[in-house]
Coordinates of C-alpha atoms and ligand atoms in Angstrom, one line a residue:
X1 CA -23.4 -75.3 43.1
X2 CA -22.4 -72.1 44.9
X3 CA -21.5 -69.4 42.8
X4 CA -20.4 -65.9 42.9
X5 CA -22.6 -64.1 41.2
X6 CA -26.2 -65.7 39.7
X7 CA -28.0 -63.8 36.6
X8 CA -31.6 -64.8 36.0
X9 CA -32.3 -64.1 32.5
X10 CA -30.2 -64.3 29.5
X11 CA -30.7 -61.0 27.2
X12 CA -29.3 -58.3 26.4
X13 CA -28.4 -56.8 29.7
X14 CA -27.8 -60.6 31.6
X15 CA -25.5 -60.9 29.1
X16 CA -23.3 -58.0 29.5
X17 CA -23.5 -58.4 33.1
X18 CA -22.1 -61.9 32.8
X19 CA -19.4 -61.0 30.8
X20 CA -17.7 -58.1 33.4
X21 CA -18.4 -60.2 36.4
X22 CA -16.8 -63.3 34.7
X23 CA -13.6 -60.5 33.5
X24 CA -13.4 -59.4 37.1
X25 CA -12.6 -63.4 37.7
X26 CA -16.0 -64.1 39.3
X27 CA -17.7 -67.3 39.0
X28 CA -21.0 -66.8 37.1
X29 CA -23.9 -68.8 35.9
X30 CA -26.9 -67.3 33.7
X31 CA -29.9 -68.9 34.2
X32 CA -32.3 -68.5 31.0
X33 CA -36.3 -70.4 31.2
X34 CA -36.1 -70.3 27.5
X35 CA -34.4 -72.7 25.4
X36 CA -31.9 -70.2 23.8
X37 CA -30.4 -67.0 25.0
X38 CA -30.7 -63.5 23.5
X39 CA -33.8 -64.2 21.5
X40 CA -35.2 -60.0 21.3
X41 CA -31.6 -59.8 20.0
X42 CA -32.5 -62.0 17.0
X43 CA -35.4 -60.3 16.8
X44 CA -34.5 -56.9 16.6
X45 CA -34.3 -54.1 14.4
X46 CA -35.7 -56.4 11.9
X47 CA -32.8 -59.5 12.0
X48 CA -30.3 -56.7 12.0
X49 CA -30.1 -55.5 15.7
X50 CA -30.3 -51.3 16.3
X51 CA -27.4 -52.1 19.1
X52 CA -27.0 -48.9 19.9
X53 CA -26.9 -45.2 18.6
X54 CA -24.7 -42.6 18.1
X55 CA -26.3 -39.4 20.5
X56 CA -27.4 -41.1 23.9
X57 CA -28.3 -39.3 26.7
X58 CA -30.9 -38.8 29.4
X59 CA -33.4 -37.1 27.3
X60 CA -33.6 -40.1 25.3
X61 CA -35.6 -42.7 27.9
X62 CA -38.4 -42.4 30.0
X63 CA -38.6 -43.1 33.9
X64 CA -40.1 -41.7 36.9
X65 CA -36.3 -40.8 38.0
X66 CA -35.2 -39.4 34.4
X67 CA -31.8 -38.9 36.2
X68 CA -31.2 -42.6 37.3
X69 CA -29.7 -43.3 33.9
X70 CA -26.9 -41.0 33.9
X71 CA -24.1 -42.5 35.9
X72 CA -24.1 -45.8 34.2
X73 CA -24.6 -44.5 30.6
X74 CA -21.7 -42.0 31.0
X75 CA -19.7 -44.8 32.3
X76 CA -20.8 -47.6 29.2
X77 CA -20.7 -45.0 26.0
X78 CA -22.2 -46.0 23.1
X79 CA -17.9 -46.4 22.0
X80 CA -17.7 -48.7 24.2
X81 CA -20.1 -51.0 22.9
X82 CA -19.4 -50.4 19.0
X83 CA -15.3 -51.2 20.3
X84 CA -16.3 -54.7 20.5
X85 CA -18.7 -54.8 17.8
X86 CA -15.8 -53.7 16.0
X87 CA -13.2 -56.0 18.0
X88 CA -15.7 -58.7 16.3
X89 CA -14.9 -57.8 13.0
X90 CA -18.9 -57.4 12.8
X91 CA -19.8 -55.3 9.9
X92 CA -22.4 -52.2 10.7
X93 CA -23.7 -49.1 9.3
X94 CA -25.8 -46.0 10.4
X95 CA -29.5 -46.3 9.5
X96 CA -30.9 -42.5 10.0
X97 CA -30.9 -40.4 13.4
X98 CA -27.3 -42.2 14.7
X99 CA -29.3 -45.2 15.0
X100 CA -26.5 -48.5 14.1
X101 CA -27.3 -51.3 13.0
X102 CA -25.7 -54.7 12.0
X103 CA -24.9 -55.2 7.5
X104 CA -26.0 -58.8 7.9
X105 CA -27.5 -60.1 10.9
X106 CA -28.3 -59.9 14.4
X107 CA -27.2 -63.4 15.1
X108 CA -23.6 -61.7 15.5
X109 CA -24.8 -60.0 18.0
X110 CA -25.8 -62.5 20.3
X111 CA -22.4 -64.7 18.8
X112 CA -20.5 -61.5 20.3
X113 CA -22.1 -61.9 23.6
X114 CA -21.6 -65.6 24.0
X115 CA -17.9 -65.6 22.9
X116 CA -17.1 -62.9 25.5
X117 CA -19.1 -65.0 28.2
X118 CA -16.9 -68.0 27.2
X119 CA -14.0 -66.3 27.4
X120 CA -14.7 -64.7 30.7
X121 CA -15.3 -68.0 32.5
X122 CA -19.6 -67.9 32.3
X123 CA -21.4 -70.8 33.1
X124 CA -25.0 -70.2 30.9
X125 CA -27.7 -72.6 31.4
X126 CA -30.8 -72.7 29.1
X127 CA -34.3 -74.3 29.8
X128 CA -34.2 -73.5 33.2
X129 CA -36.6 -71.9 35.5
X130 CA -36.4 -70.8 39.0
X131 CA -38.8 -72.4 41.5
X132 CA -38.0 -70.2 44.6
X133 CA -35.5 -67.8 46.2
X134 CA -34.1 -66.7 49.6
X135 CA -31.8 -65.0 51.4
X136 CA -29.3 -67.2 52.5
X137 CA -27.1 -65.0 54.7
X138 CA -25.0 -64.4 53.6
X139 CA -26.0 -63.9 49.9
X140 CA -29.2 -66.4 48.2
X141 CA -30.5 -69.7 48.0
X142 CA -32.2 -70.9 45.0
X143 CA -34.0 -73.8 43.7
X144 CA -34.0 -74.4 40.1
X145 CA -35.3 -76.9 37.9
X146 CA -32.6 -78.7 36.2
X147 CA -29.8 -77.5 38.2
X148 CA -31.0 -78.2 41.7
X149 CA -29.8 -76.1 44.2
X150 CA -27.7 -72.9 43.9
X151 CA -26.0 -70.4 45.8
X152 CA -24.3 -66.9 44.9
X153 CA -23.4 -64.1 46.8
X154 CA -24.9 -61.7 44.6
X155 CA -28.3 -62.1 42.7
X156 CA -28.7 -60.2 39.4
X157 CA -32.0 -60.2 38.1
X158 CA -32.2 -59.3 34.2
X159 CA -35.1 -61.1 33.1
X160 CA -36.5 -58.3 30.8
X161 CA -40.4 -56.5 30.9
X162 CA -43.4 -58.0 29.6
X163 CA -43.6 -57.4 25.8
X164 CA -43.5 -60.3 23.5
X165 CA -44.3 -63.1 25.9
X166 CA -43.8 -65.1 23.0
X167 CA -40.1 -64.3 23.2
X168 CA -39.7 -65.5 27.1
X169 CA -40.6 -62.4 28.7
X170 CA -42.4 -63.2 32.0
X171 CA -43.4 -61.1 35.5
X172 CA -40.7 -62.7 37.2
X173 CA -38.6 -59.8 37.6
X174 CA -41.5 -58.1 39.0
X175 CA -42.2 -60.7 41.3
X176 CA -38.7 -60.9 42.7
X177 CA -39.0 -57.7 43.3
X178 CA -42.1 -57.6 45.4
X179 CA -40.7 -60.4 46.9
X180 CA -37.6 -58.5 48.2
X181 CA -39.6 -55.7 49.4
X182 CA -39.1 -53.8 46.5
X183 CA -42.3 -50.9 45.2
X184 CA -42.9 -51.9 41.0
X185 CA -44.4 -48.7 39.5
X186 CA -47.4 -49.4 36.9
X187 CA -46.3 -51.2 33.7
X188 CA -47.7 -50.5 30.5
X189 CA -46.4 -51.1 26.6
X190 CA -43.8 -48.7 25.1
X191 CA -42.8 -48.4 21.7
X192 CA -46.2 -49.9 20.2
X193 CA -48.8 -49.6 17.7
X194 CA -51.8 -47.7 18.0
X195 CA -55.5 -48.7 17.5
X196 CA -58.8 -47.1 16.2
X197 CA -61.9 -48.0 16.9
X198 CA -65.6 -47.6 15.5
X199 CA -65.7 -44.2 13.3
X200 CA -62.0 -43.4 13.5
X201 CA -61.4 -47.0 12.1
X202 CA -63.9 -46.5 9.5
X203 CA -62.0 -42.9 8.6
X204 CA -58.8 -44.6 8.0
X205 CA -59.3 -48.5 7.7
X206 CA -59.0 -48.4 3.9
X207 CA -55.5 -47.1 3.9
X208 CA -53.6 -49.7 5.4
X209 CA -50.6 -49.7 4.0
X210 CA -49.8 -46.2 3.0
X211 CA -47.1 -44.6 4.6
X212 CA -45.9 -40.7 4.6
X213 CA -43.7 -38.4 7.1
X214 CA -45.9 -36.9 9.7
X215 CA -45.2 -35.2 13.3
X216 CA -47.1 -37.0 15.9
X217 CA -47.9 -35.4 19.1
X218 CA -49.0 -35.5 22.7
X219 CA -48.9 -32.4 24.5
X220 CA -45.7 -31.0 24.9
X221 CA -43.7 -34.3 23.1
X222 CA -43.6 -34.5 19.4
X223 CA -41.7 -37.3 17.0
X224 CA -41.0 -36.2 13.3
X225 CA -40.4 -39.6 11.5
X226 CA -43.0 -42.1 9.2
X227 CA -46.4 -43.1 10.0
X228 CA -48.1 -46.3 8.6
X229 CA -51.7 -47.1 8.6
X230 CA -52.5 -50.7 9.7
X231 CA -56.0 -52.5 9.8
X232 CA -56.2 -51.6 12.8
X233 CA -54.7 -48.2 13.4
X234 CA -51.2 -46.5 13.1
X235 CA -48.3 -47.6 13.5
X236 CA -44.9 -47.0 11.9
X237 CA -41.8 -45.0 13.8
X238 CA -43.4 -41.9 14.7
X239 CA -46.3 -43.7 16.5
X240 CA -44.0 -46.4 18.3
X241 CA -42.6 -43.4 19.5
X242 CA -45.2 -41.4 20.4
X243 CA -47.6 -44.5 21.9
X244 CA -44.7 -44.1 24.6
X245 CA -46.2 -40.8 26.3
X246 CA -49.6 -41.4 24.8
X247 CA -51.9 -42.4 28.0
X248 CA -55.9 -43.6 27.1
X249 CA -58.0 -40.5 26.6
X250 CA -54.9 -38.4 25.7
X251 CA -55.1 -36.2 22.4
X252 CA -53.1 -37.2 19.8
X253 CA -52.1 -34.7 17.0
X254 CA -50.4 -35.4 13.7
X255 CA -49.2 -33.0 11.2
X256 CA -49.7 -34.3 8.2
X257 CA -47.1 -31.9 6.7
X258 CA -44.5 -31.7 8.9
X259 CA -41.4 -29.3 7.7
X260 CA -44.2 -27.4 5.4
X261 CA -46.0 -24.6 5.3
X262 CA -49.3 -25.6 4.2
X263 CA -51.3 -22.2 3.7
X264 CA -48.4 -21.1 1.2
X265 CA -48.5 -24.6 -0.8
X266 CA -52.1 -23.8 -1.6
X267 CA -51.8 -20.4 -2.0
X268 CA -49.4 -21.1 -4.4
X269 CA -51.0 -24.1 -6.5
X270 CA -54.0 -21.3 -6.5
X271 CA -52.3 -18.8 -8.2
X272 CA -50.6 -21.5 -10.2
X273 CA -53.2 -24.3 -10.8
X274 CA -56.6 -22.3 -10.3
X275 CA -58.8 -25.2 -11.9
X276 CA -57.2 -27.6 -10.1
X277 CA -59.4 -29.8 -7.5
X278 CA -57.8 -29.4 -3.8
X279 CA -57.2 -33.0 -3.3
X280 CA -54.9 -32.9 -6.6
X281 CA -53.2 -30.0 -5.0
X282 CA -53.0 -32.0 -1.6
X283 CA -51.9 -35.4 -3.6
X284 CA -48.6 -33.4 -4.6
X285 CA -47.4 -33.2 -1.0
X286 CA -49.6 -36.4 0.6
X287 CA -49.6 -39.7 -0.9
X288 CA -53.2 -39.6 -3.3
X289 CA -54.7 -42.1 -1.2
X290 CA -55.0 -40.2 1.9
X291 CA -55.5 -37.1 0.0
X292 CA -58.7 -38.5 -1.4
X293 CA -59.7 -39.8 2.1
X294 CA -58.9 -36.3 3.3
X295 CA -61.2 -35.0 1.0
X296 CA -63.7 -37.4 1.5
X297 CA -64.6 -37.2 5.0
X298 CA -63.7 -33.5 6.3
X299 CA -62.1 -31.4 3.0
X300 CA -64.0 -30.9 0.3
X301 CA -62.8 -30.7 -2.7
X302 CA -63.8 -28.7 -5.4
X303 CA -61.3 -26.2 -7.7
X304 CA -59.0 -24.2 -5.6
X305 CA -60.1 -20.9 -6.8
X306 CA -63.5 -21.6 -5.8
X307 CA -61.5 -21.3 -2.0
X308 CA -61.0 -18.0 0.0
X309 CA -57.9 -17.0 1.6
X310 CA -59.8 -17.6 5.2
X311 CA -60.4 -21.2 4.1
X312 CA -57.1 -22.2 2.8
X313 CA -55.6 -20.8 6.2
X314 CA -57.8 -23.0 8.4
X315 CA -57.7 -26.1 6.1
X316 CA -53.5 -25.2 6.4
X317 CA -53.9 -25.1 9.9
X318 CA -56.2 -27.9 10.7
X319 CA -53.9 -30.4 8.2
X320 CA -50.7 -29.1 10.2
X321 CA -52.6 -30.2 13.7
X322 CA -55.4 -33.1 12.9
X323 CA -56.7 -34.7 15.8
X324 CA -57.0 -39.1 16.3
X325 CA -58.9 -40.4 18.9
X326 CA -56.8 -44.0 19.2
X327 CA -58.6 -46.2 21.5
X328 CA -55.5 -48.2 22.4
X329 CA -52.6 -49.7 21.9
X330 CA -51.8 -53.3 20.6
X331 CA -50.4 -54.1 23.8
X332 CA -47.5 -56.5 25.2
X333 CA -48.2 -58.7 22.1
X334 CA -46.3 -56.2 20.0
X335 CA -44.8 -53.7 22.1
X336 CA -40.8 -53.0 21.7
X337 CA -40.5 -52.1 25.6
X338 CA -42.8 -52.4 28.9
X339 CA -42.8 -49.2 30.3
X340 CA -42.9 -48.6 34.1
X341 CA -41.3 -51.7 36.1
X342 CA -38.8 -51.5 40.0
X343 CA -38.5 -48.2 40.8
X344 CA -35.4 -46.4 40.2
X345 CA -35.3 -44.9 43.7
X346 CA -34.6 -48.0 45.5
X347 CA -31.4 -48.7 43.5
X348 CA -27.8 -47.4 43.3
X349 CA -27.5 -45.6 40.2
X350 CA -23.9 -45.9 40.0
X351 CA -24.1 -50.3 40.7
X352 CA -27.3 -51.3 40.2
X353 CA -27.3 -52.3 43.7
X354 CA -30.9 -52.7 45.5
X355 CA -30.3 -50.1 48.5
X356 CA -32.6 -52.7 50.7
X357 CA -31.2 -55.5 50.1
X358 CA -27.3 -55.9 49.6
X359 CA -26.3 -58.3 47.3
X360 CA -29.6 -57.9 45.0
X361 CA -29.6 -56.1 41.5
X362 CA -31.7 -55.3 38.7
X363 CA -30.6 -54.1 35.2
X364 CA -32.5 -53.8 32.0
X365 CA -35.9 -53.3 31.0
X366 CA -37.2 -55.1 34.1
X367 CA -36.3 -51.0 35.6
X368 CA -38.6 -48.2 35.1
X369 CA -36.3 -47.2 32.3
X370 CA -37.3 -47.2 29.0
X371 CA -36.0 -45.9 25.9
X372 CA -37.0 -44.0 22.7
X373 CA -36.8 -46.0 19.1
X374 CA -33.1 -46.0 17.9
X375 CA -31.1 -48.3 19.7
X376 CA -31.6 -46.5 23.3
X377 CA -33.2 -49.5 24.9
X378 CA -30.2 -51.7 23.9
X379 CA -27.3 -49.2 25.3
X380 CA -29.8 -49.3 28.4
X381 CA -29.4 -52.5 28.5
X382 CA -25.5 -52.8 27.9
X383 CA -24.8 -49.8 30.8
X384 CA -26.8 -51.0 33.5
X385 CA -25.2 -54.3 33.1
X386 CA -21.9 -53.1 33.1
X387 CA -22.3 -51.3 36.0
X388 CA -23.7 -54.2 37.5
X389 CA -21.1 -56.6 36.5
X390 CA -18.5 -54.3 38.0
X391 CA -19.9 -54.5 41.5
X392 CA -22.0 -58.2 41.6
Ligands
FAD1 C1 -39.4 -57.0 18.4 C2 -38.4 -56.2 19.2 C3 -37.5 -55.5 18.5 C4 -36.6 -54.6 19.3 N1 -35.6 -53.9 18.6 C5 -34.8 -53.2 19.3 C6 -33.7 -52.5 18.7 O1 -33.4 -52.7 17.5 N2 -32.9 -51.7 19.4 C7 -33.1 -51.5 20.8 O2 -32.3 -50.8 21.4 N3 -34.1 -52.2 21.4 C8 -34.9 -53.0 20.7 N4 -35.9 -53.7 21.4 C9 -35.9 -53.6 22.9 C10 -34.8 -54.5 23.5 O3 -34.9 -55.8 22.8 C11 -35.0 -54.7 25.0 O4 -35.1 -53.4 25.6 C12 -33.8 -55.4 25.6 O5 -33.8 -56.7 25.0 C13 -33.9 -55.5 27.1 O6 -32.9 -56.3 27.5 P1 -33.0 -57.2 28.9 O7 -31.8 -58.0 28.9 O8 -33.4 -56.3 30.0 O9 -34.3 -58.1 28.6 P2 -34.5 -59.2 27.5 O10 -33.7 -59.0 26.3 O11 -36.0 -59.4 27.3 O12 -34.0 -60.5 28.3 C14 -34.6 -61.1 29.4 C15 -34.3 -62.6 29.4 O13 -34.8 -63.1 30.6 C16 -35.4 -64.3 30.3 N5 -36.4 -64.6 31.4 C17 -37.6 -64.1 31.7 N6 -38.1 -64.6 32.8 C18 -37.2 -65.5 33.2 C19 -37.2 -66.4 34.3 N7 -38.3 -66.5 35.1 N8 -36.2 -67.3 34.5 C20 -35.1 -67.2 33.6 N9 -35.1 -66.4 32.5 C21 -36.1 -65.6 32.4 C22 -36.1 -64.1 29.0 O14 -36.4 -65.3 28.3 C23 -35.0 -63.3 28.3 O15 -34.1 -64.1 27.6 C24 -36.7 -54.5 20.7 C25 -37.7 -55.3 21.3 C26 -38.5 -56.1 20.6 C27 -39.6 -56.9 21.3

């Protein structure tokens, strides 16, 4: 039972891991608690898997070491990874904003990732947990549950964050950390619906369901993409996005019009439509249900000629930068990512590699490195186990 190199956790990044170490002719074995591998993979993008997308780069993810990412994304390129999508003969297609997503299923994706592992050599071992780890100098001891007792030189822990326990995500990584001397920064969700609660609930309750374009903001960051009321608050791209940078107590601004000018719309259905009522005006550019809400609880409507050029300048304004007090997010339960997680400064950037501990590495979301909406969190996940897979 002694192997080279030991992954706990069989996702995205595990995988990837597996597959270079097992190329370079190491012996691996992937140990995965749940009872298949890859299961966020099946989940993804809706059963079609945003692998990847087209313009990566720093920018894109969130850390407390924004800079950490670059040497391993440069070296895995979003190429690299559609290559073998393509080497696959999996069938795929650009969705909006570079993000690229399977035709048929994400299934193919996780086929991809097991092929390569059985051609380069990996041992993967489902429904198994990990009961305790130690150094065993050189390299670690561990005892599993249905394997007994292992050895490897090189430990790679992948075992994800903490959204969607449902899905297998645990603390473990976390743990292991702590438990190598390792400093975890805060973890929170990413990429997750917001709620409402008492009279913003009321305000918007009765529109769940409608969707429009809007720009969401928190201070200086700012997401142009769809919103969606829910029963229980926003949700849709624009909020996953924004939920992201959006701490408790933070404003949050949403321009209901994004890409418009308002004051000259109105102006112009004045001249044009004098008689008309504003929330007709406003249901040409809004969808007519949130127009009437509008209307109802802060505009009122009456005919547009009945407004003065002062009024239709502030009502522009105020629908280009409307305030929502969200009282929270929906948590792990939903969230895409867990933000926050081992800290970026106690790691190589260029392997992985814990700088404490040789011989210990941690790739994936487990990191405090998390991605924006589109496929980032994925070529994350591919890079840093590449890199790690070249040097476990
Ligand atoms: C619903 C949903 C949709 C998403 N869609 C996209 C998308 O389209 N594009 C994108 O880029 N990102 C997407 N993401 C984010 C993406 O899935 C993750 O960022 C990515 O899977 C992280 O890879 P990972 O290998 O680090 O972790 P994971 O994929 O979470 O894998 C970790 C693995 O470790 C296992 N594990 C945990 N604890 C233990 C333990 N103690 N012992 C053994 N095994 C353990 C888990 O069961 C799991 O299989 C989505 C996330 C969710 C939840």
């Amino acid at each position: 039972m002694q192997y080279d190199v030991i992954i706990v956790g069989g996702g995205a990044a595990g995988l990837m891991c597996a597959r270079v170490a097992g190329l370079r002719g190491r012996r691996v074995l992937v140990i995965e608690h749940a009872n298949r591998v890859g299961k966020k993979i099946l989940m993804s993008g809706g059963g079609r898997c945003n692998f990847t997308n087209l313009d990566v780069s720093a920018r894109h993810y969130l850390s407390a070491n924004p800079h950490f990412c670059k040497s391993a994304l440069a070296r895995y390129q979003p190429a690299d990874f559609i290559a073998l999508v393509e080497r696959h003969g999996i069938a795929y297609h650009e969705k909006e904003l570079g993000q690229l997503f399977c035709a048929d299923s994400s299934k193919q994706i996780v086929r991809l990732l097991l092929d390569e592992c059985a051609a380069a050599g990996v041992r993967i071992e489902v429904g198994c947990g990990i009961e305790r780890v130690e150094r065993g100098d050189p390299g670690f001891r561990l005892a599993s549950t249905t394997l007994g007792a292992l050895r490897c030189d090189s430990l790679v822990v992948a075992s994800g964050g903490l959204s969607i326990p449902s899905l297998g995500a645990s603390g473990y990584g976390y743990q292991l950390a702590r438990q190598f001397g390792h400093t975890v920064l805060p973890t929170r969700a990413g990429l997750v619906p917001l709620t409402l609660s008492g009279t913003p609930l009321e305000d918007f309750a009765e529109l769940a369901g409608v969707a429009l374009p809007v720009e969401a903001r928190v201070k200086a960051t700012a997401f142009r993409n769809r919103l969606l009321f829910t029963h229980r608050g926003l949700s849709g791209p624009a909020i996953l996005q924004i939920s992201s940078y959006w701490n408790l107590r933070d404003a949050l601004r949403v321009d209901w019009l994004p890409g418009l000018d308002a004051f000259d719309y109105l102006g112009e259905q004045q001249r044009l439509h004098p008689n008309a009522e504003l929330r007709t005006a406003l249901a040409g550019v809004l969808p007519a249900r949130l127009a009437q809400r509008l209307c109802e609880r802060w505009l009122t409507s009456r005919p547009l000629k009945q407004f003065s050029a002062r009024q239709l300048k502030d009502m522009a304004a105020r629908l280009h930068d409307w305030p929502i007090v969200a009282s929270g997010t929906e948590g792990y339960r939903t969230a895409e990512v867990t933000l926050g997680g081992v800290d970026t400064r106690e790691l190589s950037s260029a392997t992985m590699e814990s700088r404490k501990i040789a011989g210990l590495y941690f790739i994936g979301e487990v990191v405090d490195m998390s991605g924006w909406l589109g496929g980032y969190n994925f070529q994350w996940a591919w890079a840093s186990g590449h890199a790690a897979g070249l040097s476990a």
